[in-house]
Amino acid sequence: MKLENSFILAPGIGEKTEQKLWKNNVTHWDKVSQANVIGSTRRETLEGFLKKARKNLQVGNSYFFGDKLPNKSLWRAYRNFEENACFFDIETTGLDKSRNKVTTIAFHRNGETRTLVRGQNLTRENIQREISNSSMLVTFNGKKFDQPFLEHSFDLNIDTPHLDLMYPCKRIGLSGGLKKIEKRIGIDRDLEDVDGREAVRLWKKYENKNDEDALDKLVEYNGYDARNLQELAEIVHQRLESRFYRPHIKR
DNA sequence: TTTATCCTAGTCGCGCGGTG
DNA sequence: CACCGCGCGACTAGGATAAA
């Protein structure tokens, strides 16, 4: 499903009203004019809003929808903005953003993975550019870890719509950490022996002993993390759709 | 095993739109 | 005009995660 199938982003429309619309075959913005399940006052308000929404969709303004959709439903914007969605993941020297440093960041967008490395190209400007070129950020637990860590470390203020897959995963019964979820739904991963802890060691090896192989391995691991997020997003979207949309529409 | 953070889900009360 | 259902903001409780 796409944004054009959603109505809860409009003021005065909640889940119940949206489901009523769907049930009556109003499954697209373009069908609102034929809607007879809501009164004319509501319909006119809705159509006025949809006019603005169409404009913002046309120019690809994801921020408009990020503001209107509750986080719980942000996944509905994924199909509309996946082209410039940025799947990203950071590696650090530890958990504490006030004590530890970012070592590498992998950005995966439009099928390409770009990695920033501390001491080479990991700069505020490069991060800023990656973020501002993105319609939407996609992470796992990034709302609590990756984004705040970046904001603190590089004095950034990130307001790009951010789809944190951890919460949708929980809704469809997937929890226990990213690696565990990947295994459960059959996402392959090389470098199975590497985890966050090992990532810290790899960085130390590189930094202290100039071990380029360690850095290569870290970058490769970081890239897998980012790319796997895209696979996960596909699966999560599919499952959310079949659970929270399809049951409400006529076939 | 901890820590801060942000989520979802649930409840409550107010106000409004729609209905008869 | 009286009632019901819904949206919605405010609030609370509880669950789950990051990397080491």
mmCIF file of C-alpha atoms (C1' of nucleotides) in Angstrom:
data_model
loop_
_atom_site.group_PDB
_atom_site.id
_atom_site.type_symbol
_atom_site.label_atom_id
_atom_site.label_comp_id
_atom_site.label_asym_id
_atom_site.label_seq_id
_atom_site.Cartn_x
_atom_site.Cartn_y
_atom_site.Cartn_z
ATOM 1 C CA MET A 1 0.000 0.000 0.000
ATOM 2 C CA LYS A 2 0.982 3.561 -0.599
ATOM 3 C CA LEU A 3 0.140 6.920 0.848
ATOM 4 C CA GLU A 4 -2.673 7.293 -1.682
ATOM 5 C CA ASN A 5 -4.458 4.453 0.103
ATOM 6 C CA SER A 6 -4.184 6.156 3.470
ATOM 7 C CA PHE A 7 -6.561 8.574 5.128
ATOM 8 C CA ILE A 8 -5.435 8.742 8.750
ATOM 9 C CA LEU A 9 -2.954 11.436 7.827
ATOM 10 C CA ALA A 10 -5.847 13.822 7.254
ATOM 11 C CA PRO A 11 -7.096 15.887 10.173
ATOM 12 C CA GLY A 12 -10.275 14.494 11.667
ATOM 13 C CA ILE A 13 -9.754 11.041 10.199
ATOM 14 C CA GLY A 14 -8.674 8.274 12.520
ATOM 15 C CA GLU A 15 -8.336 4.534 12.196
ATOM 16 C CA LYS A 16 -12.027 3.801 12.493
ATOM 17 C CA THR A 17 -13.085 6.251 9.821
ATOM 18 C CA GLU A 18 -10.341 5.058 7.533
ATOM 19 C CA GLN A 19 -11.436 1.456 7.913
ATOM 20 C CA LYS A 20 -14.993 2.453 7.175
ATOM 21 C CA LEU A 21 -13.847 4.132 3.991
ATOM 22 C CA TRP A 22 -11.829 1.087 2.955
ATOM 23 C CA LYS A 23 -14.746 -1.209 3.670
ATOM 24 C CA ASN A 24 -16.857 0.862 1.323
ATOM 25 C CA ASN A 25 -14.341 0.593 -1.457
ATOM 26 C CA VAL A 26 -12.861 4.039 -0.940
ATOM 27 C CA THR A 27 -9.336 2.693 -1.085
ATOM 28 C CA HIS A 28 -7.684 5.564 -2.902
ATOM 29 C CA TRP A 29 -7.596 9.347 -2.625
ATOM 30 C CA ASP A 30 -9.184 9.532 -6.062
ATOM 31 C CA LYS A 31 -12.295 7.744 -4.812
ATOM 32 C CA VAL A 32 -13.131 10.169 -2.047
ATOM 33 C CA SER A 33 -15.538 12.103 -4.262
ATOM 34 C CA GLN A 34 -17.709 8.984 -4.441
ATOM 35 C CA ALA A 35 -17.596 8.392 -0.723
ATOM 36 C CA ASN A 36 -21.044 8.229 0.785
ATOM 37 C CA VAL A 37 -20.067 6.888 4.174
ATOM 38 C CA ILE A 38 -18.931 10.236 5.495
ATOM 39 C CA GLY A 39 -20.889 13.463 5.595
ATOM 40 C CA SER A 40 -20.368 16.245 3.121
ATOM 41 C CA THR A 41 -18.653 18.521 5.653
ATOM 42 C CA ARG A 42 -16.049 15.898 6.417
ATOM 43 C CA ARG A 43 -15.663 14.995 2.774
ATOM 44 C CA GLU A 44 -14.993 18.571 1.770
ATOM 45 C CA THR A 45 -12.437 19.030 4.531
ATOM 46 C CA LEU A 46 -10.813 15.789 3.453
ATOM 47 C CA GLU A 47 -10.700 16.754 -0.207
ATOM 48 C CA GLY A 48 -9.161 20.088 0.662
ATOM 49 C CA PHE A 49 -6.447 18.312 2.580
ATOM 50 C CA LEU A 50 -5.850 15.761 -0.170
ATOM 51 C CA LYS A 51 -5.270 18.563 -2.637
ATOM 52 C CA LYS A 52 -2.314 19.687 -0.543
ATOM 53 C CA ALA A 53 -1.192 16.122 -0.055
ATOM 54 C CA ARG A 54 -1.141 15.460 -3.797
ATOM 55 C CA LYS A 55 0.987 18.529 -4.366
ATOM 56 C CA ASN A 56 3.480 17.478 -1.731
ATOM 57 C CA LEU A 57 3.578 13.959 -3.111
ATOM 58 C CA GLN A 58 4.209 15.268 -6.585
ATOM 59 C CA VAL A 59 7.246 17.273 -5.525
ATOM 60 C CA GLY A 60 8.467 14.436 -3.324
ATOM 61 C CA ASN A 61 8.208 16.314 -0.058
ATOM 62 C CA SER A 62 8.493 13.520 2.451
ATOM 63 C CA TYR A 63 8.600 15.960 5.349
ATOM 64 C CA PHE A 64 4.961 16.854 4.829
ATOM 65 C CA PHE A 65 3.961 13.242 5.374
ATOM 66 C CA GLY A 66 6.430 12.666 8.158
ATOM 67 C CA ASP A 67 4.605 15.336 10.099
ATOM 68 C CA LYS A 68 1.132 14.067 9.362
ATOM 69 C CA LEU A 69 1.612 10.354 9.905
ATOM 70 C CA PRO A 70 1.992 9.000 13.418
ATOM 71 C CA ASN A 71 5.177 6.944 13.795
ATOM 72 C CA LYS A 72 3.116 3.829 14.044
ATOM 73 C CA SER A 73 1.988 4.348 10.464
ATOM 74 C CA LEU A 74 5.090 5.836 8.885
ATOM 75 C CA TRP A 75 5.713 2.545 7.094
ATOM 76 C CA ARG A 76 2.880 3.521 4.756
ATOM 77 C CA ALA A 77 5.125 6.172 3.224
ATOM 78 C CA TYR A 78 7.857 3.653 2.465
ATOM 79 C CA ARG A 79 6.723 2.696 -1.039
ATOM 80 C CA ASN A 80 6.358 6.326 -2.018
ATOM 81 C CA PHE A 81 9.837 7.283 -0.913
ATOM 82 C CA GLU A 82 11.857 4.076 -1.100
ATOM 83 C CA GLU A 83 13.782 5.372 -4.098
ATOM 84 C CA ASN A 84 15.622 7.908 -1.984
ATOM 85 C CA ALA A 85 15.292 6.109 1.296
ATOM 86 C CA CYS A 86 18.564 5.876 3.139
ATOM 87 C CA PHE A 87 19.280 2.701 5.064
ATOM 88 C CA PHE A 88 22.046 3.467 7.453
ATOM 89 C CA ASP A 89 23.978 2.046 10.338
ATOM 90 C CA ILE A 90 26.841 3.344 12.442
ATOM 91 C CA GLU A 91 29.721 1.619 14.178
ATOM 92 C CA THR A 92 31.231 3.163 17.278
ATOM 93 C CA THR A 93 33.837 2.579 19.949
ATOM 94 C CA GLY A 94 31.116 1.962 22.514
ATOM 95 C CA LEU A 95 27.575 2.531 23.700
ATOM 96 C CA ASP A 96 27.892 5.867 25.395
ATOM 97 C CA LYS A 97 27.570 8.752 22.984
ATOM 98 C CA SER A 98 29.149 11.183 25.425
ATOM 99 C CA ARG A 99 32.285 9.068 25.814
ATOM 100 C CA ASN A 100 32.581 7.063 22.623
ATOM 101 C CA LYS A 101 33.207 7.945 18.985
ATOM 102 C CA VAL A 102 31.662 7.051 15.667
ATOM 103 C CA THR A 103 34.099 4.958 13.658
ATOM 104 C CA THR A 104 32.251 4.192 10.427
ATOM 105 C CA ILE A 105 28.857 4.856 8.878
ATOM 106 C CA ALA A 106 27.307 2.929 6.012
ATOM 107 C CA PHE A 107 24.659 4.635 3.908
ATOM 108 C CA HIS A 108 22.740 2.453 1.501
ATOM 109 C CA ARG A 109 20.574 4.270 -0.999
ATOM 110 C CA ASN A 110 19.376 3.507 -4.518
ATOM 111 C CA GLY A 111 21.263 0.244 -4.474
ATOM 112 C CA GLU A 112 24.557 1.884 -3.625
ATOM 113 C CA THR A 113 26.452 1.683 -0.378
ATOM 114 C CA ARG A 114 28.697 4.500 0.723
ATOM 115 C CA THR A 115 30.865 4.227 3.788
ATOM 116 C CA LEU A 116 32.382 7.050 5.774
ATOM 117 C CA VAL A 117 35.465 6.229 7.807
ATOM 118 C CA ARG A 118 36.786 8.134 10.787
ATOM 119 C CA GLY A 119 40.018 9.928 9.948
ATOM 120 C CA GLN A 120 39.312 9.722 6.223
ATOM 121 C CA ASN A 121 35.974 11.077 5.062
ATOM 122 C CA LEU A 122 33.818 10.988 8.151
ATOM 123 C CA THR A 123 32.971 14.663 8.374
ATOM 124 C CA ARG A 124 29.969 16.637 9.463
ATOM 125 C CA GLU A 125 29.507 17.905 5.908
ATOM 126 C CA ASN A 126 29.570 14.447 4.353
ATOM 127 C CA ILE A 127 27.043 13.141 6.829
ATOM 128 C CA GLN A 128 24.876 16.187 6.345
ATOM 129 C CA ARG A 129 24.950 15.692 2.589
ATOM 130 C CA GLU A 130 23.946 12.038 2.802
ATOM 131 C CA ILE A 131 21.082 12.881 5.122
ATOM 132 C CA SER A 132 19.768 15.804 3.124
ATOM 133 C CA ASN A 133 19.866 13.733 -0.069
ATOM 134 C CA SER A 134 17.514 11.271 1.605
ATOM 135 C CA SER A 135 13.753 11.356 1.584
ATOM 136 C CA MET A 136 13.572 9.016 4.499
ATOM 137 C CA LEU A 137 15.892 7.318 6.940
ATOM 138 C CA VAL A 138 15.516 3.631 7.673
ATOM 139 C CA THR A 139 17.264 2.001 10.611
ATOM 140 C CA PHE A 140 16.933 -0.584 13.309
ATOM 141 C CA ASN A 141 16.760 1.031 16.724
ATOM 142 C CA GLY A 142 18.196 4.127 15.125
ATOM 143 C CA LYS A 143 15.765 6.420 16.905
ATOM 144 C CA LYS A 144 17.439 5.629 20.160
ATOM 145 C CA PHE A 145 20.967 4.809 19.114
ATOM 146 C CA ASP A 146 22.226 5.824 15.676
ATOM 147 C CA GLN A 147 20.481 9.160 15.211
ATOM 148 C CA PRO A 148 21.100 10.602 18.696
ATOM 149 C CA PHE A 149 24.703 9.372 18.539
ATOM 150 C CA LEU A 150 25.257 11.185 15.256
ATOM 151 C CA GLU A 151 23.499 14.330 16.406
ATOM 152 C CA HIS A 152 25.598 14.474 19.518
ATOM 153 C CA SER A 153 28.913 13.601 17.901
ATOM 154 C CA PHE A 154 28.622 15.951 14.939
ATOM 155 C CA ASP A 155 26.361 18.656 16.300
ATOM 156 C CA LEU A 156 23.591 17.793 13.874
ATOM 157 C CA ASN A 157 19.859 18.221 14.083
ATOM 158 C CA ILE A 158 18.215 15.552 11.967
ATOM 159 C CA ASP A 159 14.531 16.005 11.148
ATOM 160 C CA THR A 160 14.240 13.717 8.134
ATOM 161 C CA PRO A 161 11.347 11.261 8.465
ATOM 162 C CA HIS A 162 12.809 8.232 10.169
ATOM 163 C CA LEU A 163 11.383 4.749 9.904
ATOM 164 C CA ASP A 164 12.804 2.718 12.760
ATOM 165 C CA LEU A 165 12.095 -0.889 11.853
ATOM 166 C CA MET A 166 12.379 -2.116 15.411
ATOM 167 C CA TYR A 167 8.853 -1.046 16.283
ATOM 168 C CA PRO A 168 7.073 -2.411 13.219
ATOM 169 C CA CYS A 169 8.983 -5.650 13.769
ATOM 170 C CA LYS A 170 7.643 -5.868 17.271
ATOM 171 C CA ARG A 171 4.098 -5.384 15.978
ATOM 172 C CA ILE A 172 4.412 -8.409 13.724
ATOM 173 C CA GLY A 173 5.961 -10.543 16.422
ATOM 174 C CA LEU A 174 9.625 -10.070 15.620
ATOM 175 C CA SER A 175 11.880 -9.052 18.477
ATOM 176 C CA GLY A 176 15.168 -9.964 20.063
ATOM 177 C CA GLY A 177 17.610 -7.829 18.115
ATOM 178 C CA LEU A 178 18.421 -7.364 14.455
ATOM 179 C CA LYS A 179 20.694 -10.369 14.017
ATOM 180 C CA LYS A 180 18.161 -12.706 15.571
ATOM 181 C CA ILE A 181 15.356 -11.314 13.424
ATOM 182 C CA GLU A 182 17.439 -11.655 10.268
ATOM 183 C CA LYS A 183 18.019 -15.289 11.060
ATOM 184 C CA ARG A 184 14.387 -15.948 11.764
ATOM 185 C CA ILE A 185 13.126 -14.537 8.518
ATOM 186 C CA GLY A 186 15.922 -15.940 6.419
ATOM 187 C CA ILE A 187 18.055 -12.949 5.547
ATOM 188 C CA ASP A 188 21.548 -14.156 4.742
ATOM 189 C CA ARG A 189 24.571 -12.546 6.223
ATOM 190 C CA ASP A 190 28.224 -13.219 5.638
ATOM 191 C CA LEU A 191 30.640 -12.402 8.425
ATOM 192 C CA GLU A 192 28.448 -14.167 10.949
ATOM 193 C CA ASP A 193 31.271 -14.069 13.453
ATOM 194 C CA VAL A 194 31.250 -10.291 13.505
ATOM 195 C CA ASP A 195 28.985 -8.387 15.846
ATOM 196 C CA GLY A 196 28.996 -4.991 17.499
ATOM 197 C CA ARG A 197 31.588 -6.022 20.018
ATOM 198 C CA GLU A 198 33.858 -7.361 17.335
ATOM 199 C CA ALA A 199 33.383 -4.143 15.383
ATOM 200 C CA VAL A 200 34.953 -2.258 18.245
ATOM 201 C CA ARG A 201 37.917 -4.634 18.309
ATOM 202 C CA LEU A 202 38.361 -4.361 14.555
ATOM 203 C CA TRP A 203 38.529 -0.603 14.813
ATOM 204 C CA LYS A 204 41.102 -0.797 17.599
ATOM 205 C CA LYS A 205 43.229 -3.151 15.508
ATOM 206 C CA TYR A 206 43.107 -0.714 12.647
ATOM 207 C CA GLU A 207 43.806 2.313 14.798
ATOM 208 C CA ASN A 208 46.564 0.865 16.974
ATOM 209 C CA LYS A 209 48.297 -1.483 14.576
ATOM 210 C CA ASN A 210 47.436 0.071 11.239
ATOM 211 C CA ASP A 211 45.720 -3.166 10.313
ATOM 212 C CA GLU A 212 44.062 -2.363 6.988
ATOM 213 C CA ASP A 213 42.484 -5.810 6.794
ATOM 214 C CA ALA A 214 40.672 -5.123 10.033
ATOM 215 C CA LEU A 215 39.284 -1.899 8.615
ATOM 216 C CA ASP A 216 38.204 -3.662 5.420
ATOM 217 C CA LYS A 217 36.376 -6.221 7.475
ATOM 218 C CA LEU A 218 34.705 -3.538 9.579
ATOM 219 C CA VAL A 219 33.573 -1.634 6.506
ATOM 220 C CA GLU A 220 32.265 -4.817 4.952
ATOM 221 C CA TYR A 221 30.337 -5.665 8.103
ATOM 222 C CA ASN A 222 28.937 -2.161 8.311
ATOM 223 C CA GLY A 223 27.798 -2.381 4.700
ATOM 224 C CA TYR A 224 25.995 -5.664 5.319
ATOM 225 C CA ASP A 225 24.173 -4.092 8.210
ATOM 226 C CA ALA A 226 22.915 -1.251 6.054
ATOM 227 C CA ARG A 227 21.957 -3.398 3.053
ATOM 228 C CA ASN A 228 20.173 -5.965 5.182
ATOM 229 C CA LEU A 229 17.955 -3.192 6.446
ATOM 230 C CA GLN A 230 16.515 -2.882 2.974
ATOM 231 C CA GLU A 231 15.659 -6.561 2.826
ATOM 232 C CA LEU A 232 14.125 -6.321 6.247
ATOM 233 C CA ALA A 233 12.094 -3.267 5.255
ATOM 234 C CA GLU A 234 10.666 -5.149 2.269
ATOM 235 C CA ILE A 235 9.543 -8.042 4.414
ATOM 236 C CA VAL A 236 8.217 -5.865 7.193
ATOM 237 C CA HIS A 237 6.246 -3.734 4.764
ATOM 238 C CA GLN A 238 4.739 -6.776 3.124
ATOM 239 C CA ARG A 239 3.663 -8.242 6.447
ATOM 240 C CA LEU A 240 2.258 -4.995 7.795
ATOM 241 C CA GLU A 241 0.276 -4.521 4.630
ATOM 242 C CA SER A 242 -1.246 -7.968 4.705
ATOM 243 C CA ARG A 243 -2.132 -7.559 8.328
ATOM 244 C CA PHE A 244 -3.318 -3.967 8.612
ATOM 245 C CA TYR A 245 -4.600 -3.151 5.141
ATOM 246 C CA ARG A 246 -5.693 -6.169 3.094
ATOM 247 C CA PRO A 247 -8.139 -7.527 5.684
ATOM 248 C CA HIS A 248 -10.123 -4.312 5.415
ATOM 249 C CA ILE A 249 -10.560 -4.097 1.667
ATOM 250 C CA LYS A 250 -12.791 -6.032 -0.669
ATOM 251 C CA ARG A 251 -10.996 -8.303 -3.051
ATOM 252 C "C1'" DT B 1 23.130 -6.910 33.387
ATOM 253 C "C1'" DT B 2 22.687 -2.116 32.902
ATOM 254 C "C1'" DT B 3 20.762 2.778 30.937
ATOM 255 C "C1'" DA B 4 18.316 6.088 28.484
ATOM 256 C "C1'" DT B 5 15.010 6.459 25.272
ATOM 257 C "C1'" DC B 6 11.162 5.847 22.476
ATOM 258 C "C1'" DC B 7 7.746 3.017 21.203
ATOM 259 C "C1'" DT B 8 2.708 0.847 21.558
ATOM 260 C "C1'" DA B 9 -1.393 0.249 23.931
ATOM 261 C "C1'" DG B 10 -4.641 1.491 27.068
ATOM 262 C "C1'" DT B 11 -7.696 4.919 29.482
ATOM 263 C "C1'" DC B 12 -10.151 9.232 30.192
ATOM 264 C "C1'" DG B 13 -12.652 13.355 29.022
ATOM 265 C "C1'" DC B 14 -13.808 16.950 25.883
ATOM 266 C "C1'" DG B 15 -15.784 18.580 21.641
ATOM 267 C "C1'" DC B 16 -17.580 17.895 17.168
ATOM 268 C "C1'" DG B 17 -19.827 15.732 13.218
ATOM 269 C "C1'" DG B 18 -23.384 12.816 11.753
ATOM 270 C "C1'" DT B 19 -27.833 10.761 12.450
ATOM 271 C "C1'" DG B 20 -32.594 10.192 13.345
ATOM 272 C "C1'" DC C 1 -32.292 18.616 19.752
ATOM 273 C "C1'" DA C 2 -30.419 14.646 21.862
ATOM 274 C "C1'" DC C 3 -27.549 10.949 21.396
ATOM 275 C "C1'" DC C 4 -23.657 8.167 19.649
ATOM 276 C "C1'" DG C 5 -19.254 7.393 17.659
ATOM 277 C "C1'" DC C 6 -15.100 9.128 16.749
ATOM 278 C "C1'" DG C 7 -10.773 12.074 16.872
ATOM 279 C "C1'" DC C 8 -7.529 13.640 19.704
ATOM 280 C "C1'" DG C 9 -4.683 15.360 23.340
ATOM 281 C "C1'" DA C 10 -2.968 14.145 27.844
ATOM 282 C "C1'" DC C 11 -1.533 10.800 30.591
ATOM 283 C "C1'" DT C 12 0.425 6.241 32.312
ATOM 284 C "C1'" DA C 13 2.477 1.705 32.186
ATOM 285 C "C1'" DG C 14 5.357 -1.520 30.388
ATOM 286 C "C1'" DG C 15 8.370 -3.571 26.871
ATOM 287 C "C1'" DA C 16 12.551 -3.736 24.054
ATOM 288 C "C1'" DT C 17 16.873 -2.248 22.133
ATOM 289 C "C1'" DA C 18 21.682 -0.484 21.063
ATOM 290 C "C1'" DA C 19 27.237 -2.309 21.933
ATOM 291 C "C1'" DA C 20 30.557 -3.920 25.154
#
